[in-house]
Amino acid sequence: MKLHVADHPLIAHKLTVLRDERTDSARFRQLTDELVTLLAYEATRNVRVQPKQINTPVCATTGTQIAQPRPLVVPILRAGLGMLEGMTRMLPTAEVGFLGMVRDDDTLEVETYAQRLPNDLEDRQVFVIDPMLATGHTLEMAIDFLLERGVSHISTVCLVAAPEGVNYITERFGDRADIDVFTAALDEGLNENNYIVPGLGDAGDRMYGTA
């Protein structure tokens, strides 16, 4: 597994406003969208492409297009939905699938309650989007779910990550799977309630106004 922490002043600025407890839901959603678009630029750096012959107004030339099969974007419900538009803005031709997962806050066990994915995932590049990588258990289940279906490369885009979650995914998968994690910040760690510190709070609640 490879970790990529985005180093850009615009990302740092937007993340600071996102963290602020005074930021309301509408602004939180807007900033999430903007941050994901910036992170997606980095996350798609190695997206597979193929040559394409075209004619410009001046001459024939060879350009580049996204290769087949198309990439697949998979938001983790529910908070991942708030990241979907920012990701598909950079990958408008990608397919979109969904994974619904819920974590028991006491046992940390994760249960999949919904999934909507293409039948054939063999050799697909997949972008999993979820606001936070905390303990790593949700991402672990999502990766296992996708690898079992033949996915060849998984890039995870999250707004903030905890060292505990990064270490857990690294130990769990090592070099046996092609996995990249892209994040705006690697935070200090987890508190006694497994919330990321300084973190964002509950991203789903803040995003949809239920906090």
mmCIF file with all atom_site columns, N, CA, C and O in Angstrom, residues 36-71:
data_model
loop_
_atom_site.group_PDB
_atom_site.id
_atom_site.type_symbol
_atom_site.label_atom_id
_atom_site.label_alt_id
_atom_site.label_comp_id
_atom_site.label_asym_id
_atom_site.label_entity_id
_atom_site.label_seq_id
_atom_site.pdbx_PDB_ins_code
_atom_site.Cartn_x
_atom_site.Cartn_y
_atom_site.Cartn_z
_atom_site.occupancy
_atom_site.B_iso_or_equiv
_atom_site.pdbx_formal_charge
_atom_site.auth_seq_id
_atom_site.auth_comp_id
_atom_site.auth_asym_id
_atom_site.auth_atom_id
_atom_site.pdbx_PDB_model_num
ATOM 1   N N  . VAL A 1 36 ? -12.285 17.232 -2.815  1.00 0.00 ? 36 VAL A N  1
ATOM 2   C CA . VAL A 1 36 ? -12.244 15.971 -3.553  1.00 0.00 ? 36 VAL A CA 1
ATOM 3   C C  . VAL A 1 36 ? -11.776 16.210 -4.984  1.00 0.00 ? 36 VAL A C  1
ATOM 4   O O  . VAL A 1 36 ? -11.005 15.410 -5.536  1.00 0.00 ? 36 VAL A O  1
ATOM 5   N N  . THR A 1 37 ? -12.211 17.292 -5.601  1.00 0.00 ? 37 THR A N  1
ATOM 6   C CA . THR A 1 37 ? -11.764 17.596 -6.954  1.00 0.00 ? 37 THR A CA 1
ATOM 7   C C  . THR A 1 37 ? -10.245 17.766 -6.997  1.00 0.00 ? 37 THR A C  1
ATOM 8   O O  . THR A 1 37 ? -9.574  17.254 -7.904  1.00 0.00 ? 37 THR A O  1
ATOM 9   N N  . LEU A 1 38 ? -9.688  18.452 -6.007  1.00 0.00 ? 38 LEU A N  1
ATOM 10  C CA . LEU A 1 38 ? -8.242  18.634 -5.948  1.00 0.00 ? 38 LEU A CA 1
ATOM 11  C C  . LEU A 1 38 ? -7.524  17.307 -5.690  1.00 0.00 ? 38 LEU A C  1
ATOM 12  O O  . LEU A 1 38 ? -6.505  17.009 -6.307  1.00 0.00 ? 38 LEU A O  1
ATOM 13  N N  . LEU A 1 39 ? -8.068  16.486 -4.791  1.00 0.00 ? 39 LEU A N  1
ATOM 14  C CA . LEU A 1 39 ? -7.461  15.191 -4.498  1.00 0.00 ? 39 LEU A CA 1
ATOM 15  C C  . LEU A 1 39 ? -7.590  14.239 -5.688  1.00 0.00 ? 39 LEU A C  1
ATOM 16  O O  . LEU A 1 39 ? -6.689  13.438 -5.952  1.00 0.00 ? 39 LEU A O  1
ATOM 17  N N  . ALA A 1 40 ? -8.714  14.334 -6.398  1.00 0.00 ? 40 ALA A N  1
ATOM 18  C CA . ALA A 1 40 ? -8.929  13.459 -7.550  1.00 0.00 ? 40 ALA A CA 1
ATOM 19  C C  . ALA A 1 40 ? -7.904  13.712 -8.640  1.00 0.00 ? 40 ALA A C  1
ATOM 20  O O  . ALA A 1 40 ? -7.530  12.788 -9.373  1.00 0.00 ? 40 ALA A O  1
ATOM 21  N N  . TYR A 1 41 ? -7.448  14.948 -8.752  1.00 0.00 ? 41 TYR A N  1
ATOM 22  C CA . TYR A 1 41 ? -6.417  15.269 -9.745  1.00 0.00 ? 41 TYR A CA 1
ATOM 23  C C  . TYR A 1 41 ? -5.171  14.423 -9.498  1.00 0.00 ? 41 TYR A C  1
ATOM 24  O O  . TYR A 1 41 ? -4.556  13.895 -10.435 1.00 0.00 ? 41 TYR A O  1
ATOM 25  N N  . GLU A 1 42 ? -4.805  14.279 -8.221  1.00 0.00 ? 42 GLU A N  1
ATOM 26  C CA . GLU A 1 42 ? -3.641  13.461 -7.872  1.00 0.00 ? 42 GLU A CA 1
ATOM 27  C C  . GLU A 1 42 ? -3.957  11.978 -7.978  1.00 0.00 ? 42 GLU A C  1
ATOM 28  O O  . GLU A 1 42 ? -3.142  11.184 -8.447  1.00 0.00 ? 42 GLU A O  1
ATOM 29  N N  . ALA A 1 43 ? -5.146  11.589 -7.531  1.00 0.00 ? 43 ALA A N  1
ATOM 30  C CA . ALA A 1 43 ? -5.497  10.171 -7.501  1.00 0.00 ? 43 ALA A CA 1
ATOM 31  C C  . ALA A 1 43 ? -5.617  9.558  -8.888  1.00 0.00 ? 43 ALA A C  1
ATOM 32  O O  . ALA A 1 43 ? -5.448  8.352  -9.064  1.00 0.00 ? 43 ALA A O  1
ATOM 33  N N  . THR A 1 44 ? -5.914  10.387 -9.892  1.00 0.00 ? 44 THR A N  1
ATOM 34  C CA . THR A 1 44 ? -6.088  9.881  -11.259 1.00 0.00 ? 44 THR A CA 1
ATOM 35  C C  . THR A 1 44 ? -4.820  9.994  -12.093 1.00 0.00 ? 44 THR A C  1
ATOM 36  O O  . THR A 1 44 ? -4.850  9.755  -13.304 1.00 0.00 ? 44 THR A O  1
ATOM 37  N N  . ARG A 1 45 ? -3.712  10.323 -11.452 1.00 0.00 ? 45 ARG A N  1
ATOM 38  C CA . ARG A 1 45 ? -2.460  10.511 -12.195 1.00 0.00 ? 45 ARG A CA 1
ATOM 39  C C  . ARG A 1 45 ? -2.073  9.248  -12.971 1.00 0.00 ? 45 ARG A C  1
ATOM 40  O O  . ARG A 1 45 ? -1.495  9.329  -14.060 1.00 0.00 ? 45 ARG A O  1
ATOM 41  N N  . ASN A 1 46 ? -2.382  8.068  -12.420 1.00 0.00 ? 46 ASN A N  1
ATOM 42  C CA . ASN A 1 46 ? -2.018  6.808  -13.059 1.00 0.00 ? 46 ASN A CA 1
ATOM 43  C C  . ASN A 1 46 ? -3.223  6.071  -13.648 1.00 0.00 ? 46 ASN A C  1
ATOM 44  O O  . ASN A 1 46 ? -3.195  4.850  -13.806 1.00 0.00 ? 46 ASN A O  1
ATOM 45  N N  . VAL A 1 47 ? -4.282  6.825  -13.947 1.00 0.00 ? 47 VAL A N  1
ATOM 46  C CA . VAL A 1 47 ? -5.422  6.184  -14.587 1.00 0.00 ? 47 VAL A CA 1
ATOM 47  C C  . VAL A 1 47 ? -4.999  5.636  -15.957 1.00 0.00 ? 47 VAL A C  1
ATOM 48  O O  . VAL A 1 47 ? -4.161  6.243  -16.648 1.00 0.00 ? 47 VAL A O  1
ATOM 49  N N  . ARG A 1 48 ? -5.530  4.502  -16.318 1.00 0.00 ? 48 ARG A N  1
ATOM 50  C CA . ARG A 1 48 ? -5.106  3.880  -17.570 1.00 0.00 ? 48 ARG A CA 1
ATOM 51  C C  . ARG A 1 48 ? -5.662  4.630  -18.771 1.00 0.00 ? 48 ARG A C  1
ATOM 52  O O  . ARG A 1 48 ? -6.840  5.003  -18.797 1.00 0.00 ? 48 ARG A O  1
ATOM 53  N N  . VAL A 1 49 ? -4.788  4.833  -19.756 1.00 0.00 ? 49 VAL A N  1
ATOM 54  C CA . VAL A 1 49 ? -5.188  5.543  -20.973 1.00 0.00 ? 49 VAL A CA 1
ATOM 55  C C  . VAL A 1 49 ? -4.740  4.754  -22.194 1.00 0.00 ? 49 VAL A C  1
ATOM 56  O O  . VAL A 1 49 ? -3.939  3.816  -22.104 1.00 0.00 ? 49 VAL A O  1
ATOM 57  N N  . GLN A 1 50 ? -5.275  5.152  -23.336 1.00 0.00 ? 50 GLN A N  1
ATOM 58  C CA . GLN A 1 50 ? -4.897  4.540  -24.610 1.00 0.00 ? 50 GLN A CA 1
ATOM 59  C C  . GLN A 1 50 ? -4.867  5.630  -25.678 1.00 0.00 ? 50 GLN A C  1
ATOM 60  O O  . GLN A 1 50 ? -5.510  6.674  -25.532 1.00 0.00 ? 50 GLN A O  1
ATOM 61  N N  . PRO A 1 51 ? -4.109  5.421  -26.761 1.00 0.00 ? 51 PRO A N  1
ATOM 62  C CA . PRO A 1 51 ? -4.037  6.444  -27.813 1.00 0.00 ? 51 PRO A CA 1
ATOM 63  C C  . PRO A 1 51 ? -5.344  6.568  -28.577 1.00 0.00 ? 51 PRO A C  1
ATOM 64  O O  . PRO A 1 51 ? -6.115  5.605  -28.687 1.00 0.00 ? 51 PRO A O  1
ATOM 65  N N  . LYS A 1 52 ? -5.603  7.757  -29.099 1.00 0.00 ? 52 LYS A N  1
ATOM 66  C CA . LYS A 1 52 ? -6.809  8.011  -29.882 1.00 0.00 ? 52 LYS A CA 1
ATOM 67  C C  . LYS A 1 52 ? -6.448  8.909  -31.061 1.00 0.00 ? 52 LYS A C  1
ATOM 68  O O  . LYS A 1 52 ? -5.851  9.974  -30.879 1.00 0.00 ? 52 LYS A O  1
ATOM 69  N N  . GLN A 1 53 ? -6.816  8.464  -32.234 1.00 0.00 ? 53 GLN A N  1
ATOM 70  C CA . GLN A 1 53 ? -6.573  9.240  -33.445 1.00 0.00 ? 53 GLN A CA 1
ATOM 71  C C  . GLN A 1 53 ? -7.691  10.261 -33.640 1.00 0.00 ? 53 GLN A C  1
ATOM 72  O O  . GLN A 1 53 ? -8.875  9.913  -33.599 1.00 0.00 ? 53 GLN A O  1
ATOM 73  N N  . ILE A 1 54 ? -7.304  11.525 -33.833 1.00 0.00 ? 54 ILE A N  1
ATOM 74  C CA . ILE A 1 54 ? -8.288  12.586 -34.073 1.00 0.00 ? 54 ILE A CA 1
ATOM 75  C C  . ILE A 1 54 ? -7.773  13.512 -35.159 1.00 0.00 ? 54 ILE A C  1
ATOM 76  O O  . ILE A 1 54 ? -6.604  13.456 -35.548 1.00 0.00 ? 54 ILE A O  1
ATOM 77  N N  . ASN A 1 55 ? -8.673  14.371 -35.633 1.00 0.00 ? 55 ASN A N  1
ATOM 78  C CA . ASN A 1 55 ? -8.310  15.428 -36.580 1.00 0.00 ? 55 ASN A CA 1
ATOM 79  C C  . ASN A 1 55 ? -8.570  16.774 -35.923 1.00 0.00 ? 55 ASN A C  1
ATOM 80  O O  . ASN A 1 55 ? -9.697  17.065 -35.493 1.00 0.00 ? 55 ASN A O  1
ATOM 81  N N  . THR A 1 56 ? -7.545  17.594 -35.820 1.00 0.00 ? 56 THR A N  1
ATOM 82  C CA . THR A 1 56 ? -7.733  18.967 -35.378 1.00 0.00 ? 56 THR A CA 1
ATOM 83  C C  . THR A 1 56 ? -8.094  19.808 -36.604 1.00 0.00 ? 56 THR A C  1
ATOM 84  O O  . THR A 1 56 ? -8.071  19.299 -37.736 1.00 0.00 ? 56 THR A O  1
ATOM 85  N N  . PRO A 1 57 ? -8.437  21.084 -36.438 1.00 0.00 ? 57 PRO A N  1
ATOM 86  C CA . PRO A 1 57 ? -8.677  21.920 -37.622 1.00 0.00 ? 57 PRO A CA 1
ATOM 87  C C  . PRO A 1 57 ? -7.458  22.062 -38.523 1.00 0.00 ? 57 PRO A C  1
ATOM 88  O O  . PRO A 1 57 ? -7.573  22.542 -39.654 1.00 0.00 ? 57 PRO A O  1
ATOM 89  N N  . VAL A 1 58 ? -6.290  21.642 -38.033 1.00 0.00 ? 58 VAL A N  1
ATOM 90  C CA . VAL A 1 58 ? -5.053  21.828 -38.792 1.00 0.00 ? 58 VAL A CA 1
ATOM 91  C C  . VAL A 1 58 ? -4.544  20.530 -39.394 1.00 0.00 ? 58 VAL A C  1
ATOM 92  O O  . VAL A 1 58 ? -4.087  20.495 -40.538 1.00 0.00 ? 58 VAL A O  1
ATOM 93  N N  . CYS A 1 59 ? -4.594  19.436 -38.629 1.00 0.00 ? 59 CYS A N  1
ATOM 94  C CA . CYS A 1 59 ? -4.013  18.185 -39.111 1.00 0.00 ? 59 CYS A CA 1
ATOM 95  C C  . CYS A 1 59 ? -4.505  17.007 -38.281 1.00 0.00 ? 59 CYS A C  1
ATOM 96  O O  . CYS A 1 59 ? -5.200  17.185 -37.276 1.00 0.00 ? 59 CYS A O  1
ATOM 97  N N  . ALA A 1 60 ? -4.125  15.821 -38.694 1.00 0.00 ? 60 ALA A N  1
ATOM 98  C CA . ALA A 1 60 ? -4.384  14.616 -37.913 1.00 0.00 ? 60 ALA A CA 1
ATOM 99  C C  . ALA A 1 60 ? -3.327  14.496 -36.817 1.00 0.00 ? 60 ALA A C  1
ATOM 100 O O  . ALA A 1 60 ? -2.181  14.900 -36.985 1.00 0.00 ? 60 ALA A O  1
ATOM 101 N N  . THR A 1 61 ? -3.741  13.958 -35.664 1.00 0.00 ? 61 THR A N  1
ATOM 102 C CA . THR A 1 61 ? -2.797  13.775 -34.562 1.00 0.00 ? 61 THR A CA 1
ATOM 103 C C  . THR A 1 61 ? -3.260  12.627 -33.682 1.00 0.00 ? 61 THR A C  1
ATOM 104 O O  . THR A 1 61 ? -4.393  12.149 -33.794 1.00 0.00 ? 61 THR A O  1
ATOM 105 N N  . THR A 1 62 ? -2.367  12.198 -32.818 1.00 0.00 ? 62 THR A N  1
ATOM 106 C CA . THR A 1 62 ? -2.695  11.135 -31.872 1.00 0.00 ? 62 THR A CA 1
ATOM 107 C C  . THR A 1 62 ? -2.816  11.733 -30.480 1.00 0.00 ? 62 THR A C  1
ATOM 108 O O  . THR A 1 62 ? -1.876  12.346 -29.978 1.00 0.00 ? 62 THR A O  1
ATOM 109 N N  . GLY A 1 63 ? -3.971  11.568 -29.894 1.00 0.00 ? 63 GLY A N  1
ATOM 110 C CA . GLY A 1 63 ? -4.211  12.056 -28.542 1.00 0.00 ? 63 GLY A CA 1
ATOM 111 C C  . GLY A 1 63 ? -4.314  10.912 -27.554 1.00 0.00 ? 63 GLY A C  1
ATOM 112 O O  . GLY A 1 63 ? -3.828  9.807  -27.800 1.00 0.00 ? 63 GLY A O  1
ATOM 113 N N  . THR A 1 64 ? -4.957  11.154 -26.449 1.00 0.00 ? 64 THR A N  1
ATOM 114 C CA . THR A 1 64 ? -5.080  10.183 -25.368 1.00 0.00 ? 64 THR A CA 1
ATOM 115 C C  . THR A 1 64 ? -6.520  10.146 -24.888 1.00 0.00 ? 64 THR A C  1
ATOM 116 O O  . THR A 1 64 ? -7.180  11.178 -24.807 1.00 0.00 ? 64 THR A O  1
ATOM 117 N N  . GLN A 1 65 ? -7.005  8.944  -24.570 1.00 0.00 ? 65 GLN A N  1
ATOM 118 C CA . GLN A 1 65 ? -8.322  8.812  -23.979 1.00 0.00 ? 65 GLN A CA 1
ATOM 119 C C  . GLN A 1 65 ? -8.286  7.768  -22.867 1.00 0.00 ? 65 GLN A C  1
ATOM 120 O O  . GLN A 1 65 ? -7.378  6.925  -22.819 1.00 0.00 ? 65 GLN A O  1
ATOM 121 N N  . ILE A 1 66 ? -9.260  7.833  -21.964 1.00 0.00 ? 66 ILE A N  1
ATOM 122 C CA . ILE A 1 66 ? -9.369  6.858  -20.884 1.00 0.00 ? 66 ILE A CA 1
ATOM 123 C C  . ILE A 1 66 ? -9.577  5.473  -21.488 1.00 0.00 ? 66 ILE A C  1
ATOM 124 O O  . ILE A 1 66 ? -10.410 5.294  -22.379 1.00 0.00 ? 66 ILE A O  1
ATOM 125 N N  . ALA A 1 67 ? -8.804  4.508  -20.995 1.00 0.00 ? 67 ALA A N  1
ATOM 126 C CA . ALA A 1 67 ? -8.858  3.160  -21.556 1.00 0.00 ? 67 ALA A CA 1
ATOM 127 C C  . ALA A 1 67 ? -10.074 2.398  -21.062 1.00 0.00 ? 67 ALA A C  1
ATOM 128 O O  . ALA A 1 67 ? -10.690 2.739  -20.047 1.00 0.00 ? 67 ALA A O  1
ATOM 129 N N  . GLN A 1 68 ? -10.419 1.362  -21.804 1.00 0.00 ? 68 GLN A N  1
ATOM 130 C CA . GLN A 1 68 ? -11.456 0.415  -21.406 1.00 0.00 ? 68 GLN A CA 1
ATOM 131 C C  . GLN A 1 68 ? -10.808 -0.753 -20.672 1.00 0.00 ? 68 GLN A C  1
ATOM 132 O O  . GLN A 1 68 ? -9.687  -1.129 -20.998 1.00 0.00 ? 68 GLN A O  1
ATOM 133 N N  . PRO A 1 69 ? -11.468 -1.363 -19.686 1.00 0.00 ? 69 PRO A N  1
ATOM 134 C CA . PRO A 1 69 ? -12.753 -0.947 -19.140 1.00 0.00 ? 69 PRO A CA 1
ATOM 135 C C  . PRO A 1 69 ? -12.634 0.356  -18.355 1.00 0.00 ? 69 PRO A C  1
ATOM 136 O O  . PRO A 1 69 ? -11.576 0.658  -17.799 1.00 0.00 ? 69 PRO A O  1
ATOM 137 N N  . ARG A 1 70 ? -13.716 1.104  -18.324 1.00 0.00 ? 70 ARG A N  1
ATOM 138 C CA . ARG A 1 70 ? -13.697 2.401  -17.669 1.00 0.00 ? 70 ARG A CA 1
ATOM 139 C C  . ARG A 1 70 ? -13.441 2.265  -16.170 1.00 0.00 ? 70 ARG A C  1
ATOM 140 O O  . ARG A 1 70 ? -13.786 1.249  -15.553 1.00 0.00 ? 70 ARG A O  1
ATOM 141 N N  . PRO A 1 71 ? -12.837 3.290  -15.557 1.00 0.00 ? 71 PRO A N  1
ATOM 142 C CA . PRO A 1 71 ? -12.673 3.262  -14.100 1.00 0.00 ? 71 PRO A CA 1
ATOM 143 C C  . PRO A 1 71 ? -14.035 3.207  -13.411 1.00 0.00 ? 71 PRO A C  1
ATOM 144 O O  . PRO A 1 71 ? -15.061 3.608  -13.974 1.00 0.00 ? 71 PRO A O  1
#
